Short mmCIF file of C-alpha atoms in Angstrom, two decimals:
data_model
loop_
_atom_site.label_atom_id
_atom_site.label_comp_id
_atom_site.label_asym_id
_atom_site.label_seq_id
_atom_site.Cartn_x
_atom_site.Cartn_y
_atom_site.Cartn_z
CA MET B 1 2.45 28.85 -3.85
CA ASN B 2 3.46 25.63 -2.08
CA ARG B 3 1.42 22.42 -2.08
CA ILE B 4 0.00 22.99 1.38
CA GLU B 5 -1.50 26.28 0.19
CA GLN B 6 -2.35 25.01 -3.29
CA TYR B 7 -4.26 21.86 -2.27
CA THR B 8 -7.06 22.32 0.21
CA ARG B 9 -9.27 19.36 -0.78
CA LEU B 10 -8.17 15.73 -0.91
CA GLU B 11 -9.80 15.27 -4.33
CA GLN B 12 -7.39 17.82 -5.80
CA LEU B 13 -4.44 15.47 -5.29
CA PRO B 14 -3.12 13.26 -8.07
CA ASN B 15 -4.36 9.65 -7.67
CA VAL B 16 -7.06 10.65 -5.17
CA GLY B 17 -10.65 10.44 -6.33
CA LYS B 18 -13.93 10.56 -4.48
CA ALA B 19 -13.65 7.02 -3.02
CA THR B 20 -10.07 7.43 -1.81
CA ALA B 21 -10.87 10.84 -0.35
CA GLY B 22 -13.74 9.18 1.54
CA ASP B 23 -11.41 6.51 2.86
CA LEU B 24 -8.94 9.15 4.02
CA ARG B 25 -11.73 11.02 5.79
CA LEU B 26 -12.69 7.78 7.56
CA LEU B 27 -9.10 7.77 8.80
CA GLY B 28 -9.51 11.28 10.18
CA ILE B 29 -7.59 13.00 7.38
CA ALA B 30 -9.58 15.97 6.14
CA THR B 31 -6.98 17.99 4.23
CA PRO B 32 -4.00 17.12 2.03
CA SER B 33 -1.53 18.67 4.46
CA GLU B 34 -2.53 16.07 7.05
CA LEU B 35 -0.91 13.39 4.86
CA ILE B 36 2.57 14.75 5.47
CA GLY B 37 4.57 12.38 7.66
CA ARG B 38 1.92 9.65 7.62
CA ASP B 39 2.77 5.96 7.17
CA PRO B 40 0.86 4.63 4.13
CA TYR B 41 1.05 1.06 5.45
CA GLU B 42 -0.45 2.10 8.76
CA LEU B 43 -3.17 4.04 6.95
CA HIS B 44 -4.11 0.88 5.02
CA HIS B 45 -4.04 -1.24 8.19
CA ARG B 46 -6.28 1.22 10.02
CA LEU B 47 -8.67 1.46 7.07
CA CYS B 48 -9.09 -2.32 7.12
CA GLU B 49 -9.72 -2.24 10.89
CA ILE B 50 -12.20 0.65 10.74
CA THR B 51 -14.26 -0.81 7.91
CA GLY B 52 -13.98 -4.41 9.07
CA GLN B 53 -12.88 -5.60 5.66
CA ARG B 54 -9.63 -6.28 3.86
CA HIS B 55 -8.96 -3.57 1.29
CA ASP B 56 -6.94 -4.22 -1.84
CA PRO B 57 -3.21 -3.83 -1.17
CA CYS B 58 -3.08 -1.46 -4.15
CA MET B 59 -4.64 1.09 -1.80
CA ILE B 60 -1.25 1.18 -0.08
CA ASP B 61 0.23 2.30 -3.42
CA VAL B 62 -2.36 5.08 -3.65
CA PHE B 63 -1.58 6.15 -0.08
CA ILE B 64 2.17 6.12 -0.82
CA ALA B 65 1.62 8.27 -3.92
CA ALA B 66 -0.51 10.79 -2.03
CA VAL B 67 1.78 11.02 1.01
CA ARG B 68 4.94 11.33 -1.09
CA TYR B 69 3.34 13.95 -3.31
CA MET B 70 2.41 16.09 -0.33
CA GLU B 71 5.94 15.62 1.00
CA GLY B 72 7.36 17.08 -2.22
CA ALA B 73 7.74 14.17 -4.67
CA GLU B 74 6.70 14.54 -8.29
CA SER B 75 3.21 13.46 -9.29
CA THR B 76 3.55 9.75 -10.06
CA PRO B 77 0.88 7.21 -11.00
CA TRP B 78 0.01 5.06 -7.99
CA TRP B 79 1.12 1.84 -9.73
CA HIS B 80 4.66 3.21 -9.81
CA TYR B 81 4.82 2.21 -6.12
CA THR B 82 3.54 -1.38 -6.52
CA ALA B 83 6.98 -3.03 -6.73
CA GLU B 84 8.19 -1.01 -3.74
CA ARG B 85 5.13 -2.08 -1.70
CA LYS B 86 5.62 -5.74 -2.61
CA ARG B 87 9.30 -5.60 -1.60
CA HIS B 88 8.42 -3.90 1.67
CA LEU B 89 5.68 -6.39 2.59
CA ARG B 90 7.89 -9.34 1.60
CA ALA B 91 10.66 -7.99 3.85
CA LEU B 92 8.19 -7.70 6.73
CA GLU B 93 6.99 -11.27 6.15
CA ASP B 94 10.58 -12.53 6.02
CA ALA B 95 11.42 -10.70 9.24
CA ALA B 96 8.32 -12.11 10.95
CA ALA B 97 9.20 -15.63 9.81
CA GLY B 98 12.65 -15.34 11.38
CA THR B 99 13.94 -18.72 12.46
CA ARG B 100 10.65 -20.37 11.57
CA ARG B 101 11.67 -20.27 7.91
CA VAL B 102 11.69 -23.66 6.22
CA ASN B 103 12.98 -24.77 2.89
CA THR B 104 9.80 -24.17 0.94
CA THR B 105 11.18 -25.75 -2.19
CA LEU B 106 11.02 -29.18 -0.56
CA ALA B 107 8.47 -28.73 2.19
CA GLY B 108 5.36 -30.83 1.70
CA LEU B 109 6.66 -32.77 -1.26
CA PRO B 110 6.72 -36.57 -1.17
CA GLU B 111 10.16 -38.14 -0.86
CA LYS B 112 9.76 -39.83 -4.23
CA PRO B 113 7.83 -38.35 -7.09
CA ALA B 114 4.78 -40.27 -8.17
CA PRO B 115 5.32 -42.38 -11.31
CA LEU B 116 4.07 -40.87 -14.53
CA ARG B 117 0.92 -42.43 -15.93
CA ALA B 118 0.22 -42.87 -19.57
CA PRO B 119 -2.71 -40.80 -20.83
#
Protein backbone atom coordinates (compact mmCIF):
# COMPACT_ATOMS: atom_id res chain seq x y z
CA MET A 1 0.00 0.00 0.00
CA ASN A 2 1.45 3.38 -0.96
CA ARG A 3 1.21 6.53 1.16
CA ILE A 4 -1.62 8.02 -0.87
CA GLU A 5 -3.74 4.95 -0.10
CA GLN A 6 -2.41 4.52 3.44
CA TYR A 7 -3.01 8.08 4.68
CA THR A 8 -6.48 9.48 4.22
CA ARG A 9 -6.55 11.96 7.13
CA LEU A 10 -4.05 14.76 7.71
CA GLU A 11 -3.73 13.83 11.39
CA GLN A 12 -2.29 10.45 10.38
CA LEU A 13 0.87 12.09 9.03
CA PRO A 14 4.04 12.35 11.09
CA ASN A 15 4.45 15.87 12.57
CA VAL A 16 0.81 16.78 11.87
CA GLY A 17 -1.48 17.14 14.86
CA LYS A 18 -4.92 18.61 15.26
CA ALA A 19 -3.79 22.26 15.04
CA THR A 20 -1.60 21.77 11.97
CA ALA A 21 -4.33 19.75 10.27
CA GLY A 22 -6.70 22.65 10.94
CA ASP A 23 -4.23 25.09 9.42
CA LEU A 24 -3.89 22.90 6.34
CA ARG A 25 -7.67 22.75 5.99
CA LEU A 26 -7.77 26.55 6.15
CA LEU A 27 -5.42 26.43 3.17
CA GLY A 28 -7.84 24.19 1.28
CA ILE A 29 -5.88 20.98 1.83
CA ALA A 30 -8.24 18.26 3.01
CA THR A 31 -6.23 15.09 2.40
CA PRO A 32 -2.55 14.14 2.67
CA SER A 33 -2.26 13.50 -1.07
CA GLU A 34 -3.02 17.17 -1.70
CA LEU A 35 0.35 18.05 -0.12
CA ILE A 36 2.28 16.48 -2.98
CA GLY A 37 3.99 19.15 -5.08
CA ARG A 38 3.06 21.99 -2.72
CA ASP A 39 5.52 24.73 -1.75
CA PRO A 40 5.84 24.78 2.07
CA TYR A 41 6.99 28.42 2.03
CA GLU A 42 3.95 29.45 0.02
CA LEU A 43 1.71 27.48 2.37
CA HIS A 44 3.13 29.42 5.33
CA HIS A 45 2.77 32.74 3.50
CA ARG A 46 -0.85 32.00 2.62
CA LEU A 47 -1.62 30.86 6.16
CA CYS A 48 -0.36 34.19 7.50
CA GLU A 49 -2.46 36.07 4.94
CA ILE A 50 -5.63 34.06 5.58
CA THR A 51 -5.46 34.35 9.36
CA GLY A 52 -4.17 37.91 9.39
CA GLN A 53 -1.35 37.04 11.75
CA ARG A 54 2.29 36.08 11.50
CA HIS A 55 2.74 32.40 12.28
CA ASP A 56 5.94 31.01 13.74
CA PRO A 57 8.46 30.23 11.00
CA CYS A 58 8.79 26.75 12.49
CA MET A 59 5.47 26.04 10.80
CA ILE A 60 7.42 26.10 7.54
CA ASP A 61 9.51 23.23 8.93
CA VAL A 62 6.34 21.28 9.73
CA PHE A 63 5.01 21.95 6.23
CA ILE A 64 8.32 20.85 4.68
CA ALA A 65 8.25 17.63 6.72
CA ALA A 66 4.67 16.84 5.72
CA VAL A 67 5.13 17.65 2.03
CA ARG A 68 8.39 15.71 1.76
CA TYR A 69 6.91 12.74 3.58
CA MET A 70 4.00 12.56 1.17
CA GLU A 71 6.46 12.88 -1.71
CA GLY A 72 8.32 9.79 -0.47
CA ALA A 73 10.90 10.99 2.06
CA GLU A 74 11.43 9.13 5.32
CA SER A 75 9.53 10.28 8.38
CA THR A 76 11.73 12.99 9.91
CA PRO A 77 11.08 15.25 12.90
CA TRP A 78 10.05 18.71 11.73
CA TRP A 79 13.06 20.37 13.41
CA HIS A 80 15.33 18.45 11.06
CA TYR A 81 14.35 21.05 8.44
CA THR A 82 15.04 24.17 10.54
CA ALA A 83 18.59 24.76 9.27
CA GLU A 84 17.43 24.25 5.67
CA ARG A 85 14.60 26.78 6.16
CA LYS A 86 16.95 29.35 7.68
CA ARG A 87 19.41 28.96 4.79
CA HIS A 88 16.60 29.29 2.26
CA LEU A 89 15.11 32.41 3.85
CA ARG A 90 18.56 33.98 4.26
CA ALA A 91 19.25 33.36 0.56
CA LEU A 92 15.94 35.02 -0.35
CA GLU A 93 16.77 38.02 1.85
CA ASP A 94 20.24 38.29 0.30
CA ALA A 95 18.77 38.13 -3.20
CA ALA A 96 16.19 40.79 -2.33
CA ALA A 97 18.88 43.05 -0.89
CA GLY A 98 20.86 42.85 -4.14
CA THR A 99 22.90 45.98 -4.68
CA ARG A 100 21.35 47.63 -1.64
CA ARG A 101 23.66 45.56 0.57
CA VAL A 102 25.85 47.61 2.87
CA ASN A 103 28.75 46.67 5.03
CA THR A 104 26.76 45.87 8.15
CA THR A 105 29.86 45.42 10.25
CA LEU A 106 30.53 49.16 10.13
CA ALA A 107 27.15 50.63 9.32
CA GLY A 108 25.78 52.82 12.09
CA LEU A 109 28.90 52.76 14.21
CA PRO A 110 30.54 56.02 15.25
CA GLU A 111 33.85 56.80 13.54
CA LYS A 112 35.66 56.68 16.86
CA PRO A 113 34.68 54.44 19.71
CA ALA A 114 33.53 56.18 22.84
CA PRO A 115 36.18 56.33 25.58
CA LEU A 116 35.88 53.74 28.31
CA ARG A 117 34.62 55.04 31.62
CA ALA A 118 35.78 53.79 34.96
CA PRO A 119 33.07 52.02 36.95
